[in-house]
Amino acid sequence: MLADPRQSRVVLLNPARGSVAGGAEAFAIRCFEALALLPTCRDLLGVQLIAFGDYRPSSLSAEVAAATEHFQSEALSPWRDPAFAAHLADAHVGIVFFGGLYLEEDVLIAAIEGATRGYEVRLLSDLAFARREADRQLVVNRLAHHGILTTTVRQTLFEWAVARDDRALTLRIQQLLS
């Protein structure tokens, strides 16, 4: 089933978290192409971008920072934030796309907890930075066991365009992605 952008949110966990793995700078460099598409998700399709945990707008492009709403809660437990829960309920959100630092820690736990709470959860692999790259496939396998699909921002952007059933919008997104 195609994800409806009106029922979707993109959530980044700790996009500015620092560590020996490179932290915010490595995340921004490695995920540059995918991050650059996020304002398009908001501007053309109305999909909001939310950040939890360690977040510094200066570590992202001005466009991405302007498109991001930051919740002050801890990234490990976004589901316990009453404002986030209200935001999802008020907007009738049923699909949450996760990315951020670190895939095998905060992203893994938040994704599984979201699926447990009844949300359709997807992993944006091009926005999910692992502390240990060797653990990536193990995490993806574990998430799949919980019904969590892995995708990319590019795939999702096109999926959202097709789900809107707007030929002009779909062609515009195709052109953007080519």
PDB file of C-alpha atoms in Angstrom:
ATOM      1  CA  MET A   1       0.000   0.000   0.000  1.00  0.00           C
ATOM      2  CA  LEU A   2       1.293   3.452  -0.863  1.00  0.00           C
ATOM      3  CA  ALA A   3       1.970   5.878   1.933  1.00  0.00           C
ATOM      4  CA  ASP A   4      -0.319   8.896   1.892  1.00  0.00           C
ATOM      5  CA  PRO A   5       1.716  12.058   2.499  1.00  0.00           C
ATOM      6  CA  ARG A   6      -1.210  13.601   4.393  1.00  0.00           C
ATOM      7  CA  GLN A   7      -0.886  10.817   6.966  1.00  0.00           C
ATOM      8  CA  SER A   8       2.924  10.777   7.076  1.00  0.00           C
ATOM      9  CA  ARG A   9       5.653  12.399   9.140  1.00  0.00           C
ATOM     10  CA  VAL A  10       9.440  12.259   8.856  1.00  0.00           C
ATOM     11  CA  VAL A  11      11.173  12.063  12.228  1.00  0.00           C
ATOM     12  CA  LEU A  12      14.921  12.560  12.681  1.00  0.00           C
ATOM     13  CA  LEU A  13      16.429  11.437  15.962  1.00  0.00           C
ATOM     14  CA  ASN A  14      19.516  13.210  17.296  1.00  0.00           C
ATOM     15  CA  PRO A  15      20.679  14.666  13.970  1.00  0.00           C
ATOM     16  CA  ALA A  16      23.351  16.669  15.839  1.00  0.00           C
ATOM     17  CA  ARG A  17      24.552  13.958  18.215  1.00  0.00           C
ATOM     18  CA  GLY A  18      28.320  13.895  18.514  1.00  0.00           C
ATOM     19  CA  SER A  19      30.614  10.901  18.859  1.00  0.00           C
ATOM     20  CA  VAL A  20      33.756   9.292  17.581  1.00  0.00           C
ATOM     21  CA  ALA A  21      31.739   8.122  14.554  1.00  0.00           C
ATOM     22  CA  GLY A  22      31.556  11.718  13.337  1.00  0.00           C
ATOM     23  CA  GLY A  23      28.269  12.930  14.733  1.00  0.00           C
ATOM     24  CA  ALA A  24      26.446  15.839  13.132  1.00  0.00           C
ATOM     25  CA  GLU A  25      29.079  16.664  10.534  1.00  0.00           C
ATOM     26  CA  ALA A  26      29.313  13.096   9.254  1.00  0.00           C
ATOM     27  CA  PHE A  27      25.515  12.819   9.245  1.00  0.00           C
ATOM     28  CA  ALA A  28      25.130  16.024   7.220  1.00  0.00           C
ATOM     29  CA  ILE A  29      27.830  15.000   4.723  1.00  0.00           C
ATOM     30  CA  ARG A  30      26.745  11.396   4.277  1.00  0.00           C
ATOM     31  CA  CYS A  31      23.053  12.231   4.116  1.00  0.00           C
ATOM     32  CA  PHE A  32      23.410  15.446   2.091  1.00  0.00           C
ATOM     33  CA  GLU A  33      21.372  14.351  -0.944  1.00  0.00           C
ATOM     34  CA  ALA A  34      18.541  12.880   1.121  1.00  0.00           C
ATOM     35  CA  LEU A  35      18.458  15.860   3.498  1.00  0.00           C
ATOM     36  CA  ALA A  36      18.270  18.247   0.543  1.00  0.00           C
ATOM     37  CA  LEU A  37      15.016  16.590  -0.562  1.00  0.00           C
ATOM     38  CA  LEU A  38      13.246  17.105   2.777  1.00  0.00           C
ATOM     39  CA  PRO A  39      12.080  20.695   2.114  1.00  0.00           C
ATOM     40  CA  THR A  40      10.488  19.384  -1.100  1.00  0.00           C
ATOM     41  CA  CYS A  41       8.580  16.820   0.960  1.00  0.00           C
ATOM     42  CA  ARG A  42       7.124  19.662   2.982  1.00  0.00           C
ATOM     43  CA  ASP A  43       6.679  22.252   0.224  1.00  0.00           C
ATOM     44  CA  LEU A  44       5.139  20.040  -2.473  1.00  0.00           C
ATOM     45  CA  LEU A  45       3.485  17.330  -0.422  1.00  0.00           C
ATOM     46  CA  GLY A  46       2.878  18.861   3.009  1.00  0.00           C
ATOM     47  CA  VAL A  47       4.894  16.240   4.896  1.00  0.00           C
ATOM     48  CA  GLN A  48       6.268  17.726   8.092  1.00  0.00           C
ATOM     49  CA  LEU A  49       9.790  17.068   9.305  1.00  0.00           C
ATOM     50  CA  ILE A  50      10.288  16.665  13.050  1.00  0.00           C
ATOM     51  CA  ALA A  51      13.524  16.397  15.011  1.00  0.00           C
ATOM     52  CA  PHE A  52      13.987  14.977  18.508  1.00  0.00           C
ATOM     53  CA  GLY A  53      16.941  15.025  20.836  1.00  0.00           C
ATOM     54  CA  ASP A  54      20.249  16.628  19.905  1.00  0.00           C
ATOM     55  CA  TYR A  55      19.415  19.114  17.189  1.00  0.00           C
ATOM     56  CA  ARG A  56      21.404  22.110  15.964  1.00  0.00           C
ATOM     57  CA  PRO A  57      19.842  23.920  13.019  1.00  0.00           C
ATOM     58  CA  SER A  58      23.315  25.211  12.107  1.00  0.00           C
ATOM     59  CA  SER A  59      24.462  21.639  11.342  1.00  0.00           C
ATOM     60  CA  LEU A  60      21.901  21.429   8.509  1.00  0.00           C
ATOM     61  CA  SER A  61      21.255  23.579   5.469  1.00  0.00           C
ATOM     62  CA  ALA A  62      19.099  26.651   6.055  1.00  0.00           C
ATOM     63  CA  GLU A  63      16.312  25.094   3.960  1.00  0.00           C
ATOM     64  CA  VAL A  64      16.255  21.865   5.974  1.00  0.00           C
ATOM     65  CA  ALA A  65      16.468  23.738   9.278  1.00  0.00           C
ATOM     66  CA  ALA A  66      13.539  25.971   8.254  1.00  0.00           C
ATOM     67  CA  ALA A  67      11.475  22.890   7.347  1.00  0.00           C
ATOM     68  CA  THR A  68      12.111  21.176  10.698  1.00  0.00           C
ATOM     69  CA  GLU A  69      10.020  21.361  13.835  1.00  0.00           C
ATOM     70  CA  HIS A  70      12.018  20.450  16.939  1.00  0.00           C
ATOM     71  CA  PHE A  71      10.493  18.660  19.909  1.00  0.00           C
ATOM     72  CA  GLN A  72      12.606  19.009  23.055  1.00  0.00           C
ATOM     73  CA  SER A  73      12.023  15.461  24.255  1.00  0.00           C
ATOM     74  CA  GLU A  74      14.611  12.729  24.422  1.00  0.00           C
ATOM     75  CA  ALA A  75      15.118  10.925  21.110  1.00  0.00           C
ATOM     76  CA  LEU A  76      15.025   7.487  22.700  1.00  0.00           C
ATOM     77  CA  SER A  77      11.383   7.978  23.702  1.00  0.00           C
ATOM     78  CA  PRO A  78       9.581  10.323  21.293  1.00  0.00           C
ATOM     79  CA  TRP A  79       6.398   8.352  21.881  1.00  0.00           C
ATOM     80  CA  ARG A  80       6.264   9.512  25.507  1.00  0.00           C
ATOM     81  CA  ASP A  81       6.114  13.180  24.498  1.00  0.00           C
ATOM     82  CA  PRO A  82       2.480  14.313  24.943  1.00  0.00           C
ATOM     83  CA  ALA A  83       2.902  17.131  22.398  1.00  0.00           C
ATOM     84  CA  PHE A  84       4.160  14.655  19.790  1.00  0.00           C
ATOM     85  CA  ALA A  85       1.323  12.237  20.523  1.00  0.00           C
ATOM     86  CA  ALA A  86      -1.197  15.078  20.213  1.00  0.00           C
ATOM     87  CA  HIS A  87       0.431  16.282  16.990  1.00  0.00           C
ATOM     88  CA  LEU A  88       0.128  12.821  15.416  1.00  0.00           C
ATOM     89  CA  ALA A  89      -3.451  12.357  16.618  1.00  0.00           C
ATOM     90  CA  ASP A  90      -4.613  15.828  15.533  1.00  0.00           C
ATOM     91  CA  ALA A  91      -3.161  15.343  12.044  1.00  0.00           C
ATOM     92  CA  HIS A  92      -4.419  11.736  11.750  1.00  0.00           C
ATOM     93  CA  VAL A  93      -0.879  10.515  11.145  1.00  0.00           C
ATOM     94  CA  GLY A  94      -0.561   6.779  10.704  1.00  0.00           C
ATOM     95  CA  ILE A  95       2.840   6.459   9.013  1.00  0.00           C
ATOM     96  CA  VAL A  96       6.124   7.571  10.564  1.00  0.00           C
ATOM     97  CA  PHE A  97       9.390   7.567   8.629  1.00  0.00           C
ATOM     98  CA  PHE A  98      12.488   7.472  10.847  1.00  0.00           C
ATOM     99  CA  GLY A  99      16.083   8.488  10.319  1.00  0.00           C
ATOM    100  CA  GLY A 100      18.871   9.980  12.393  1.00  0.00           C
ATOM    101  CA  LEU A 101      21.744   9.033  14.659  1.00  0.00           C
ATOM    102  CA  TYR A 102      22.180   6.173  15.592  1.00  0.00           C
ATOM    103  CA  LEU A 103      20.445   3.451  13.637  1.00  0.00           C
ATOM    104  CA  GLU A 104      21.342   0.621  16.013  1.00  0.00           C
ATOM    105  CA  GLU A 105      20.373   2.614  19.100  1.00  0.00           C
ATOM    106  CA  ASP A 106      17.747   5.383  19.180  1.00  0.00           C
ATOM    107  CA  VAL A 107      16.327   4.797  15.694  1.00  0.00           C
ATOM    108  CA  LEU A 108      15.916   1.056  16.270  1.00  0.00           C
ATOM    109  CA  ILE A 109      14.127   1.466  19.611  1.00  0.00           C
ATOM    110  CA  ALA A 110      11.867   4.334  18.474  1.00  0.00           C
ATOM    111  CA  ALA A 111      10.884   2.454  15.316  1.00  0.00           C
ATOM    112  CA  ILE A 112       9.998  -0.749  17.131  1.00  0.00           C
ATOM    113  CA  GLU A 113       8.099   1.170  19.799  1.00  0.00           C
ATOM    114  CA  GLY A 114       6.143   3.011  17.077  1.00  0.00           C
ATOM    115  CA  ALA A 115       5.191  -0.257  15.408  1.00  0.00           C
ATOM    116  CA  THR A 116       4.136  -1.625  18.796  1.00  0.00           C
ATOM    117  CA  ARG A 117       1.854   1.406  19.218  1.00  0.00           C
ATOM    118  CA  GLY A 118       0.124   0.621  15.932  1.00  0.00           C
ATOM    119  CA  TYR A 119       1.847   3.048  13.590  1.00  0.00           C
ATOM    120  CA  GLU A 120       3.095   1.988  10.196  1.00  0.00           C
ATOM    121  CA  VAL A 121       6.797   2.660  10.560  1.00  0.00           C
ATOM    122  CA  ARG A 122       9.390   2.914   7.826  1.00  0.00           C
ATOM    123  CA  LEU A 123      13.130   3.402   7.959  1.00  0.00           C
ATOM    124  CA  LEU A 124      14.703   6.016   5.703  1.00  0.00           C
ATOM    125  CA  SER A 125      17.959   4.163   5.168  1.00  0.00           C
ATOM    126  CA  ASP A 126      19.658   7.145   3.531  1.00  0.00           C
ATOM    127  CA  LEU A 127      18.923   9.223   6.651  1.00  0.00           C
ATOM    128  CA  ALA A 128      19.812   6.538   9.185  1.00  0.00           C
ATOM    129  CA  PHE A 129      23.431   6.783  10.266  1.00  0.00           C
ATOM    130  CA  ALA A 130      24.838   3.803  12.132  1.00  0.00           C
ATOM    131  CA  ARG A 131      27.542   4.185  14.753  1.00  0.00           C
ATOM    132  CA  ARG A 132      28.888   0.839  13.552  1.00  0.00           C
ATOM    133  CA  GLU A 133      28.202   0.243   9.891  1.00  0.00           C
ATOM    134  CA  ALA A 134      28.712  -3.497  10.443  1.00  0.00           C
ATOM    135  CA  ASP A 135      25.472  -3.485  12.490  1.00  0.00           C
ATOM    136  CA  ARG A 136      23.337  -1.909   9.725  1.00  0.00           C
ATOM    137  CA  GLN A 137      22.103  -5.142   8.144  1.00  0.00           C
ATOM    138  CA  LEU A 138      21.365  -6.714  11.517  1.00  0.00           C
ATOM    139  CA  VAL A 139      19.187  -3.731  12.431  1.00  0.00           C
ATOM    140  CA  VAL A 140      17.402  -3.717   9.065  1.00  0.00           C
ATOM    141  CA  ASN A 141      16.679  -7.435   9.479  1.00  0.00           C
ATOM    142  CA  ARG A 142      15.375  -6.909  12.999  1.00  0.00           C
ATOM    143  CA  LEU A 143      13.151  -4.044  11.881  1.00  0.00           C
ATOM    144  CA  ALA A 144      11.784  -6.161   9.023  1.00  0.00           C
ATOM    145  CA  HIS A 145      10.889  -8.819  11.588  1.00  0.00           C
ATOM    146  CA  HIS A 146       8.639  -6.173  13.187  1.00  0.00           C
ATOM    147  CA  GLY A 147       7.071  -5.239   9.831  1.00  0.00           C
ATOM    148  CA  ILE A 148       9.126  -2.079   9.405  1.00  0.00           C
ATOM    149  CA  LEU A 149      10.003  -1.439   5.776  1.00  0.00           C
ATOM    150  CA  THR A 150      13.269   0.111   4.642  1.00  0.00           C
ATOM    151  CA  THR A 151      13.195   2.766   1.936  1.00  0.00           C
ATOM    152  CA  THR A 152      14.947   5.972   0.862  1.00  0.00           C
ATOM    153  CA  VAL A 153      13.827   9.588   0.711  1.00  0.00           C
ATOM    154  CA  ARG A 154      13.843   9.443  -3.108  1.00  0.00           C
ATOM    155  CA  GLN A 155      11.624   6.350  -3.182  1.00  0.00           C
ATOM    156  CA  THR A 156       9.309   7.819  -0.581  1.00  0.00           C
ATOM    157  CA  LEU A 157       9.011  11.178  -2.336  1.00  0.00           C
ATOM    158  CA  PHE A 158       7.908   9.432  -5.530  1.00  0.00           C
ATOM    159  CA  GLU A 159       5.573   7.127  -3.585  1.00  0.00           C
ATOM    160  CA  TRP A 160       3.912  10.123  -1.941  1.00  0.00           C
ATOM    161  CA  ALA A 161       3.482  11.842  -5.304  1.00  0.00           C
ATOM    162  CA  VAL A 162       1.822   8.761  -6.829  1.00  0.00           C
ATOM    163  CA  ALA A 163      -0.394   8.336  -3.747  1.00  0.00           C
ATOM    164  CA  ARG A 164      -1.721  11.878  -4.243  1.00  0.00           C
ATOM    165  CA  ASP A 165      -3.003  10.769  -7.675  1.00  0.00           C
ATOM    166  CA  ASP A 166      -1.970  14.086  -9.219  1.00  0.00           C
ATOM    167  CA  ARG A 167      -0.309  13.541 -12.609  1.00  0.00           C
ATOM    168  CA  ALA A 168       1.285  17.006 -12.725  1.00  0.00           C
ATOM    169  CA  LEU A 169       2.750  16.560  -9.244  1.00  0.00           C
ATOM    170  CA  THR A 170       4.054  13.098 -10.104  1.00  0.00           C
ATOM    171  CA  LEU A 171       5.747  14.443 -13.253  1.00  0.00           C
ATOM    172  CA  ARG A 172       7.244  17.327 -11.255  1.00  0.00           C
ATOM    173  CA  ILE A 173       8.684  14.904  -8.684  1.00  0.00           C
ATOM    174  CA  GLN A 174      10.007  12.636 -11.453  1.00  0.00           C
ATOM    175  CA  GLN A 175      11.805  15.605 -12.993  1.00  0.00           C
ATOM    176  CA  LEU A 176      13.218  16.607  -9.627  1.00  0.00           C
ATOM    177  CA  LEU A 177      14.559  13.108  -9.016  1.00  0.00           C
ATOM    178  CA  SER A 178      16.125  12.691 -12.455  1.00  0.00           C
TER     179      SER A 178
END
